[in-house]
Short mmCIF file of C-alpha atoms in Angstrom, two decimals:
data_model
loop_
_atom_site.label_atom_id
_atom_site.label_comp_id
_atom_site.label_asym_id
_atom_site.label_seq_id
_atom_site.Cartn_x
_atom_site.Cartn_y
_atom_site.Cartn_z
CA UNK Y 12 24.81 18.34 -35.90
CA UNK Y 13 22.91 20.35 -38.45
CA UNK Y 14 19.91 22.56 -36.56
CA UNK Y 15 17.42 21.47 -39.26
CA UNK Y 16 17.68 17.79 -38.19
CA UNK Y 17 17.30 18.91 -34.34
CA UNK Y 18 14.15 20.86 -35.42
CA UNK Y 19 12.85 17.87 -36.59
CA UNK Y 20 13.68 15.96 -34.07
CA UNK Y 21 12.24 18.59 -31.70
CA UNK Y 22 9.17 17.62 -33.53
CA UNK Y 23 9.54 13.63 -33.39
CA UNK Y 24 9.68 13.52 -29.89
CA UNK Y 25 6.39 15.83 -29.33
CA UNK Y 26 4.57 13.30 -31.72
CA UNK Y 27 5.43 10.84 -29.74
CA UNK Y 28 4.94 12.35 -26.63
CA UNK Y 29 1.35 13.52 -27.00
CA UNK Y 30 -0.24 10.45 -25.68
CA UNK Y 31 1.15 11.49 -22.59
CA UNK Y 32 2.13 14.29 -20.10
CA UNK Y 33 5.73 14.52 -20.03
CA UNK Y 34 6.86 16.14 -16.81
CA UNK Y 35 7.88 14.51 -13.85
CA UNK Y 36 6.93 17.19 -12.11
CA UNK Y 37 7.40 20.18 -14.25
CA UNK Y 38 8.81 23.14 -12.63
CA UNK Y 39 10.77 23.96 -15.96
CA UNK Y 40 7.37 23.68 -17.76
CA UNK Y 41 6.78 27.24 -16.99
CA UNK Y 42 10.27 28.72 -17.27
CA UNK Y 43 10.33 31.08 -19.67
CA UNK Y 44 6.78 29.86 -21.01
CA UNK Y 45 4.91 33.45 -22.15
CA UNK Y 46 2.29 33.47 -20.32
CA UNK Y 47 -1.02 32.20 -21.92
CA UNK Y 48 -4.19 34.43 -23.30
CA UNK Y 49 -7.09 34.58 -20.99
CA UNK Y 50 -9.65 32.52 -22.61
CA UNK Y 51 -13.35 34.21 -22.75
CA UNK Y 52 -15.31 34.87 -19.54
CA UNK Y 53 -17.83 32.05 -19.67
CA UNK Y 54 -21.58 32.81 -19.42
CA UNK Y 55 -23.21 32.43 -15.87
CA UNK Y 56 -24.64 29.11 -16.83
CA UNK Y 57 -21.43 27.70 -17.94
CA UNK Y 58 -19.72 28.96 -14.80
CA UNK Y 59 -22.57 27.16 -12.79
CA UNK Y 60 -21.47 24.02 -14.14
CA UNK Y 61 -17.97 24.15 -14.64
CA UNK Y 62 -15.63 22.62 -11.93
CA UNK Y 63 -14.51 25.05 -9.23
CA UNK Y 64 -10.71 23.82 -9.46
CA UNK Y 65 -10.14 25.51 -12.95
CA UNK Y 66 -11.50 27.91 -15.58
CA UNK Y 67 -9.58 29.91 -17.53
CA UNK Y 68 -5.79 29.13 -18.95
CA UNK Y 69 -4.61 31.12 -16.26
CA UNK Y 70 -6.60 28.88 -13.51
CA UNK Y 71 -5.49 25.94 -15.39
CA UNK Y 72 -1.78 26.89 -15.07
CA UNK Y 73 -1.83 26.98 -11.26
CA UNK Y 74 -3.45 23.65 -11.80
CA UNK Y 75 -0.37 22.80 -13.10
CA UNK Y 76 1.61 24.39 -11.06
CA UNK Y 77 0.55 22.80 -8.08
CA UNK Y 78 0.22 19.49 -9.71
CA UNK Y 79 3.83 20.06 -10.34
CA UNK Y 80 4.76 20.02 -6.84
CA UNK Y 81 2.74 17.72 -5.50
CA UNK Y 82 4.41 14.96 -7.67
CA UNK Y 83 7.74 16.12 -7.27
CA UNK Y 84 7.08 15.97 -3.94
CA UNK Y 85 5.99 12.40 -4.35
CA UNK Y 86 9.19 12.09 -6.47
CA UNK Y 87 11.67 13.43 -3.63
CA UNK Y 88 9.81 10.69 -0.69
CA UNK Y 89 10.29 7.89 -3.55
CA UNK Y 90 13.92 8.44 -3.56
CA UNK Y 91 14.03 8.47 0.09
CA UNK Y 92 12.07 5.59 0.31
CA UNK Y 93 14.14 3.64 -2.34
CA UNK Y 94 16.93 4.61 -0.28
CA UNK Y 95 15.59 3.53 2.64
CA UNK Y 96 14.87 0.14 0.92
CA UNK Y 97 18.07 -0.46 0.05
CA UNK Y 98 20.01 0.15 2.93
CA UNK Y 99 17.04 -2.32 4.73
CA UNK Y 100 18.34 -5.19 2.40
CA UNK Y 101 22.40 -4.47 3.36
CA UNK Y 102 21.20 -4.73 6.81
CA UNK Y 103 19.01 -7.89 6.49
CA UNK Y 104 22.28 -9.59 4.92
CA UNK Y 105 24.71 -8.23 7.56
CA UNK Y 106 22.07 -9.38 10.02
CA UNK Y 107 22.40 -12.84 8.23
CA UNK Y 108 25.79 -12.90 8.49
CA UNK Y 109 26.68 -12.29 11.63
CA UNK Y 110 24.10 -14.96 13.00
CA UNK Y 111 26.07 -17.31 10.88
CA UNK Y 112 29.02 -16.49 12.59
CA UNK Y 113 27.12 -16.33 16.04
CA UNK Y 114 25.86 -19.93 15.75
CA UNK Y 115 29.53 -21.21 14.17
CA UNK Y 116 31.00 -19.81 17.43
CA UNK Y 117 28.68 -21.13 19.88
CA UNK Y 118 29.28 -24.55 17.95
CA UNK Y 119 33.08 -23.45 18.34
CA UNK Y 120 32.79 -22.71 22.02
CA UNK Y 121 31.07 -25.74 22.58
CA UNK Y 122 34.13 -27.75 21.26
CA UNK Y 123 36.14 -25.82 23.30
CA UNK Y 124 34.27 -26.38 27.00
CA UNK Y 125 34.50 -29.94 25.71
CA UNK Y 126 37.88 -30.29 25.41
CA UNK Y 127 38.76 -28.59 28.55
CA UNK Y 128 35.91 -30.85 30.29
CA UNK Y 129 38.14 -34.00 29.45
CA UNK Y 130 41.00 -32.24 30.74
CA UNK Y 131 39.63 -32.20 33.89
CA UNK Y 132 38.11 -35.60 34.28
CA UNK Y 133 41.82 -36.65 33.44
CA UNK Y 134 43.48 -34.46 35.97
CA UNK Y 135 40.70 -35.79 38.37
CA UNK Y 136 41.73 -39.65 37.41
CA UNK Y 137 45.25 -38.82 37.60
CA UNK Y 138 44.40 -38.19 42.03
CA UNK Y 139 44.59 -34.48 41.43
CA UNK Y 140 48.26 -34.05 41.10
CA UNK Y 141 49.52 -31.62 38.19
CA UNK Y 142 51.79 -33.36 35.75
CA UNK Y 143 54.73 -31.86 36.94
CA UNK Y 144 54.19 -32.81 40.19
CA UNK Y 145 53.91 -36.48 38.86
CA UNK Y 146 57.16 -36.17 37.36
CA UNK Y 147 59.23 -35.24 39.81
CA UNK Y 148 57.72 -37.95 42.08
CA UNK Y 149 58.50 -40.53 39.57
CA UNK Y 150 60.96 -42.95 40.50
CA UNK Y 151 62.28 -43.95 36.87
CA UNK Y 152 64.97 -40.93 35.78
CA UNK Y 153 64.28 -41.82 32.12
CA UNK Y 154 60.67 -41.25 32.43
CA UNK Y 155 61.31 -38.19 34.20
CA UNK Y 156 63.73 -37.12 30.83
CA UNK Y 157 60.88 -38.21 28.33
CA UNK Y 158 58.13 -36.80 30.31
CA UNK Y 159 59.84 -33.49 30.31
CA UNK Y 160 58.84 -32.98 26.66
CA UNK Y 161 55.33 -34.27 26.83
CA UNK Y 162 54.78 -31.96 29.98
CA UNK Y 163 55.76 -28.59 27.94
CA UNK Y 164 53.63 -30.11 25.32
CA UNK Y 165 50.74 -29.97 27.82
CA UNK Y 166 51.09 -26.61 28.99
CA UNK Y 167 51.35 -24.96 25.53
CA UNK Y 168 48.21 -27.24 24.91
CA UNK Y 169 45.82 -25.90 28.03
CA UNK Y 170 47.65 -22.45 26.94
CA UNK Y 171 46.41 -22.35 24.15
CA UNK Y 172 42.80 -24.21 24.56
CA UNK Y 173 42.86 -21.26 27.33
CA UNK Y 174 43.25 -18.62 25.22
CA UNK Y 175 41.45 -20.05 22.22
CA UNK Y 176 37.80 -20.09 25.01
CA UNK Y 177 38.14 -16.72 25.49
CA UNK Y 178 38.89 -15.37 22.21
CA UNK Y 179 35.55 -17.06 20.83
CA UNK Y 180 33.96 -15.85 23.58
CA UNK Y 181 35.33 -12.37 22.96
CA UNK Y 182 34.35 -12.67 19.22
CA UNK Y 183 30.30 -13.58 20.32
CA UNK Y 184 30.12 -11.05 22.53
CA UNK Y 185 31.27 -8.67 19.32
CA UNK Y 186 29.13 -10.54 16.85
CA UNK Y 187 26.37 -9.79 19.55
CA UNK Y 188 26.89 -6.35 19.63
CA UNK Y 189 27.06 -6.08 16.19
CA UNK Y 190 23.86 -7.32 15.99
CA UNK Y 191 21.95 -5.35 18.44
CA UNK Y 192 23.60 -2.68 16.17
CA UNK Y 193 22.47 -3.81 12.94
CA UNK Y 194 18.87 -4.37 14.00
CA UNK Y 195 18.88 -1.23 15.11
CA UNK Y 196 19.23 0.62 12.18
CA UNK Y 197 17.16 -2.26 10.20
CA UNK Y 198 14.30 -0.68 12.37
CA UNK Y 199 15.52 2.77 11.72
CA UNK Y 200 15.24 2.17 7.66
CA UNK Y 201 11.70 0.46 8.35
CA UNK Y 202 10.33 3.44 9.86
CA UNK Y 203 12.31 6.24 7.39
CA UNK Y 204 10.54 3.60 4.86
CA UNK Y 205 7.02 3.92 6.12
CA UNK Y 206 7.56 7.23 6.35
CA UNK Y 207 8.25 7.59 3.15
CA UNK Y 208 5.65 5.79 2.14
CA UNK Y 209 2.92 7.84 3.50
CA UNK Y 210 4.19 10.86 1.92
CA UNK Y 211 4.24 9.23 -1.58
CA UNK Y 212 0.48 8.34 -1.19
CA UNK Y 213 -0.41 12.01 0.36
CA UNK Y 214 0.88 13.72 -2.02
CA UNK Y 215 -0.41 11.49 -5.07
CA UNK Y 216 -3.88 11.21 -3.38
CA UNK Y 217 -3.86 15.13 -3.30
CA UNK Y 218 -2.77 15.17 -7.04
CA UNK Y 219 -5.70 12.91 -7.97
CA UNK Y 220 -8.06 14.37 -6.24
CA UNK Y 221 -7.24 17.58 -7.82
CA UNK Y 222 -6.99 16.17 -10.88
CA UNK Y 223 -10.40 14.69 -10.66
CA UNK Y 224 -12.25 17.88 -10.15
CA UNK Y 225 -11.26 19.09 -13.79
CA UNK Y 226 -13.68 18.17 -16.20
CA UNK Y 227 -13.14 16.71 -19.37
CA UNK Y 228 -12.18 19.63 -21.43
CA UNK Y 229 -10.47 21.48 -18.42
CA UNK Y 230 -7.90 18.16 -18.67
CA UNK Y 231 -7.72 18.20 -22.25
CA UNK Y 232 -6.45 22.00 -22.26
CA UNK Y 233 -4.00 21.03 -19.17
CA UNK Y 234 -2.39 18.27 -21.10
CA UNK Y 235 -1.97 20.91 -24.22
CA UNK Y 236 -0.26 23.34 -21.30
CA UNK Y 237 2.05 20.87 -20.67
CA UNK Y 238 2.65 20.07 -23.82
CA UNK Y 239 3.65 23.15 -24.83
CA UNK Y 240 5.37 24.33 -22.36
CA UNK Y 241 7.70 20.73 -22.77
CA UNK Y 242 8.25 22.02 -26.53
CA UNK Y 243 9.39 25.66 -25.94
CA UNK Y 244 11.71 24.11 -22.83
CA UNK Y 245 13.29 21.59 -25.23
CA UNK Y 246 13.19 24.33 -28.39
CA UNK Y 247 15.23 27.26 -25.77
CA UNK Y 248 17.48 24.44 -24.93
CA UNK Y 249 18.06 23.29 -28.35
CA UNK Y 250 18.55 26.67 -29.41
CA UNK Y 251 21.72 27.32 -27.18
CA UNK Y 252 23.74 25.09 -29.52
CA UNK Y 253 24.32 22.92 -26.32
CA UNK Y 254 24.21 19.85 -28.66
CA UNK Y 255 25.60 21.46 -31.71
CA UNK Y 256 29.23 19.66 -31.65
CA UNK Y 257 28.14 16.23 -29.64
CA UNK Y 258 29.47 13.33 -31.58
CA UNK Y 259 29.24 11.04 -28.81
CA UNK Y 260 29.01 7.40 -30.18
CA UNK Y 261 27.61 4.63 -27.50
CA UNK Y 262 29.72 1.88 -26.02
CA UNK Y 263 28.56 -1.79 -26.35
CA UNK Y 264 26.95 -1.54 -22.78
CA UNK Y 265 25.50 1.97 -23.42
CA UNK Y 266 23.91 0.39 -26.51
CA UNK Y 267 22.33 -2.53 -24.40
CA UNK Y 268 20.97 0.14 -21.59
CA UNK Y 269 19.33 2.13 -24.38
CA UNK Y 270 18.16 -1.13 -26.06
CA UNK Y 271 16.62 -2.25 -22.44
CA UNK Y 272 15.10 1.14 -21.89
CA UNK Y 273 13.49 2.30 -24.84
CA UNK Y 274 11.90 -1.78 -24.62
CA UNK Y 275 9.71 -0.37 -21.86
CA UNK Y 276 8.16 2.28 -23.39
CA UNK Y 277 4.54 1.95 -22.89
CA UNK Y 278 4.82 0.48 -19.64
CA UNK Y 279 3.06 2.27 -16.70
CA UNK Y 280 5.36 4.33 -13.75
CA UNK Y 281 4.86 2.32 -10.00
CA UNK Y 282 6.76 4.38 -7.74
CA UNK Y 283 9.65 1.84 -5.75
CA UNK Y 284 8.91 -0.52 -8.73
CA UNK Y 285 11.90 -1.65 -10.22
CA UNK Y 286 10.29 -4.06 -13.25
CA UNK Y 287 9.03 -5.93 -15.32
CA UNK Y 288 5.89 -4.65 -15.54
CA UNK Y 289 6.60 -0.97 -13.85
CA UNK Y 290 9.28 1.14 -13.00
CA UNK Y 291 9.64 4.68 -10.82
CA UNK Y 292 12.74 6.46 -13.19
CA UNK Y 293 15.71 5.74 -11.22
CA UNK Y 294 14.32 1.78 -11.03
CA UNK Y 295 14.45 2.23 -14.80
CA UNK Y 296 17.51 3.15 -15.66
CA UNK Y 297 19.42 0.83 -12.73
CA UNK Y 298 17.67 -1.92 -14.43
CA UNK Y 299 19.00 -0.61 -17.87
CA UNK Y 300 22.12 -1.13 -16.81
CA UNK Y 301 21.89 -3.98 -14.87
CA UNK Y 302 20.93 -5.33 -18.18
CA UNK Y 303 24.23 -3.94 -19.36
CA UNK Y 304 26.24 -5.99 -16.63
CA UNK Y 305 27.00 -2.72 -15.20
CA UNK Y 306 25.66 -2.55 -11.28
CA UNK Y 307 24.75 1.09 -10.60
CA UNK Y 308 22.94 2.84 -7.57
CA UNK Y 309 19.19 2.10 -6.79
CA UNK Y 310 17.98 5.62 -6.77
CA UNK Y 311 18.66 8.80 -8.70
CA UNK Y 312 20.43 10.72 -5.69
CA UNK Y 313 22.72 8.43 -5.23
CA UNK Y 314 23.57 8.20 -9.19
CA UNK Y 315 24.30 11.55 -9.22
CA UNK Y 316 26.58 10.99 -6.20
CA UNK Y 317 28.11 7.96 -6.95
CA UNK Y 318 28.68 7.81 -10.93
CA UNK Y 319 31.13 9.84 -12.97
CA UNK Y 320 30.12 13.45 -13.89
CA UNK Y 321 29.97 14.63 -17.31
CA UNK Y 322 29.96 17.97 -19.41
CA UNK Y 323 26.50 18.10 -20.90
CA UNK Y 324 28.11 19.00 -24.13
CA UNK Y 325 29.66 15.46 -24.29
CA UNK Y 326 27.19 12.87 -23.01
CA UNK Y 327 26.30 10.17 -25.06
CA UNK Y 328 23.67 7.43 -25.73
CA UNK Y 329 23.44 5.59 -22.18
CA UNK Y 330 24.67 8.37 -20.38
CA UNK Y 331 21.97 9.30 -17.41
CA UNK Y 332 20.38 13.37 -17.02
CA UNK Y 333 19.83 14.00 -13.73
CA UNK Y 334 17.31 16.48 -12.86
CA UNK Y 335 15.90 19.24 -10.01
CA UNK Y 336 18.22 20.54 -7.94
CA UNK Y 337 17.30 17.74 -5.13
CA UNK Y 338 18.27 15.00 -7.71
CA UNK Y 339 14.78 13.60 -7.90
CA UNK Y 340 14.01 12.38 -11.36
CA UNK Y 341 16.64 10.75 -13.78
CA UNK Y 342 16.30 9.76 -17.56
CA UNK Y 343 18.52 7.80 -19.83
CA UNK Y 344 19.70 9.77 -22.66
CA UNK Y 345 19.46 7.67 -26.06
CA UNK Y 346 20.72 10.63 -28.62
CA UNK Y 347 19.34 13.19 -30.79
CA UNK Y 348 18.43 15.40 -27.73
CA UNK Y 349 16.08 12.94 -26.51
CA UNK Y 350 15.81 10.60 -23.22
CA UNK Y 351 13.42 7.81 -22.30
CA UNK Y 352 12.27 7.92 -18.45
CA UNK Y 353 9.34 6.94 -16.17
CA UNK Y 354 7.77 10.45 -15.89
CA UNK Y 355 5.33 10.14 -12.96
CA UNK Y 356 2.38 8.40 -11.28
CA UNK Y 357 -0.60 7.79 -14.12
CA UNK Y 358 2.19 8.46 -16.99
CA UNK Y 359 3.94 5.74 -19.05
CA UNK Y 360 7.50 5.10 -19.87
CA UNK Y 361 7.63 7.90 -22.77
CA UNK Y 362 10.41 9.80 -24.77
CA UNK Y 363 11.20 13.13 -23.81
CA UNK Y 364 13.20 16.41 -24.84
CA UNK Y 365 16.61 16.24 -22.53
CA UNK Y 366 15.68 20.02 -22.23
CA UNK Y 367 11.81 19.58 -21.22
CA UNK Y 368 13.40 19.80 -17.70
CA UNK Y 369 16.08 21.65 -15.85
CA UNK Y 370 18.82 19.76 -15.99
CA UNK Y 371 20.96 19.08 -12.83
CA UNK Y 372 23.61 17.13 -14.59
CA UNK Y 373 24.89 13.87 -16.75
CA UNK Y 374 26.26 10.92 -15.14
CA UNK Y 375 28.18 8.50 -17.18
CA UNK Y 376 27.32 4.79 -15.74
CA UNK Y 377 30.56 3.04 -17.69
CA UNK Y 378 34.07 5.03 -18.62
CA UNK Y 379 35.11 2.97 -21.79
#
């Protein structure tokens, strides 16, 4: 692909990102970024009433900084509560289960005690004698003959009514077991999930708050930061001719995932949301794909883990980017050098450079 068009394209996707700060966190913001010129040293009045987080470009870069890690953070607890989430649901159904098989084998055992119930009222009617012993006492040697039969018939019968009591009740004491097992670790992922929780809202609450003690033009020059830095990340990534040969064409399904995603652009980021209205990025692209037909894991660790691995050089409209080297933010590639993802708390579903963060790895959702 010619470099012209990806200059252009370079350029598209800033356009259309300047409404909004790309990074999910944005450690690779400042990678390689030169660092910026000191702006003037403001008069004493102007320090007086400027806000004591930030000043200068290089004040206003720590901002970032920091800012940076407090949503990644946020980004890293949303996985684990996602996670957490998940595995809640798979033991809420098991849990299901297995008191659907605990109350068909009371009902089961119940049958059972029945049955052997009548058995004894009938041995009690018959004076308490076994059968056999009412066979041999019989007087009639062709009853004794047919009775033989019916006898062995009996046996197998108690055998087996025997053997059936105490395999149910061997199976309810397992299903019980299972159970108290289960709820264990539906309690375990309850707490991992409230502990999760509290670290997303920390950390956001600290990001906020930070946020909120820039004034107007302080937040105006951050977003430009940010901007910029997103544009030289994508540009030095660009320029290592890491797209130059991908001819990667999209599969029906990738199309529909890309269709699906790029549809939400505009709507806000809700960390654990998973749509309509708002997705965290790994809800966004599982939701892509589940639009595709194509079920894929809920969070973006476990894409990375889970899905098929491919050469950056090769991906291909559909194709997921994983990024950070904790696999904490994921975007759906849709061509040209570009993905659509759910940057970050207060950010909308955007387009993106591929590059404008350091990439972990691409995972390819379908293999046709």
């Amino acid at each position: 692909m010619a470099r012209g068009k990806r200059g252009l394209i370079s350029v598209a996707v800033t356009v259309v990102c300047a409404v909004t700060v790309l990074a999910v966190p944005g450690t690779a913001f400042a990678a390689g970024a030169p660092e910026p010129a000191p702006a003037p040293t403001p008069s004493a009045s102007a320090s007086a009433s400027a806000s004591p987080a930030a000043g200068t470009d290089r004040e206003l870069e720590a901002v970032r900084e920091r800012l940076d890690t407090l949503y990644r953070e946020a980004a890293s607890a949303t996985d684990a509560y996602n996670a957490a989430e998940e595995k809640a649901k798979e033991q809420s159904r098991q849990l299901a289960e297995l008191a659907k098989k605990i109350a068909e084998g009371k009902e089961k055992l119940a049958g059972l005690k029945a049955r052997a119930g009548a058995a004894a009222r009938a041995h009690y009617r018959s004076g308490g004698l076994p059968p056999e012993a009412r066979l041999v006492l019989s007087d009639d040697p062709g009853a004794f003959l047919d009775g033989t039969g019916r006898v062995l018939q009996g046996q197998r019968a108690t055998k087996h009514l025997i053997d059936e009591t105490k395999r149910t009740q061997q199976d309810l004491e397992q299903y019980s077991a299972d159970a108290a097992s289960h709820w264990k670790k539906l309690e375990a992922n309850r707490k991992a999930k409230a502990a999760a929780r509290k670290k997303i809202e920390k950390q956001i609450a600290q990001a906020e708050k930070l946020e909120s003690e820039l004034e107007k033009e302080e937040k105006e020059r951050l977003a430009e930061l940010e901007r910029a830095a997103a544009r030289k990340a994508q540009d030095d990534w660009l320029g290592t001719g890491v797209l130059d040969d991908a001819d990667g064409r999209a599969t029906t399904a990738g199309e529909q995932a890309v269709k699906y995603a790029t549809a939400q652009i505009g709507k806000p980021y809700e960390w654990g949301a998973e749509g309509p209205g708002s997705y965290d990025c790994s809800g966004l692209t599982s939701q892509a794909w589940a639009s595709a037909g194509r079920v894929i894991p809920r969070t973006s660790q476990e894409q990375w883990k889970q899905l098929r691995r491919v050469d950056v050089t090769d991906m291909r409209p559909g194709d997921l980017v994983i990024y950070f080297d904790d696999a904490s933010h994921v975007g759906l590639y849709v061509g040209d050098g570009t993905i659509v993802h759910a940057p970050r708390p207060g950010r909308d579903i955007t387009l993106a450079g591929a590059g404008s963060m350091p990439i972990l790895g691409v995972v390819r959702p379908d293999a046709g």
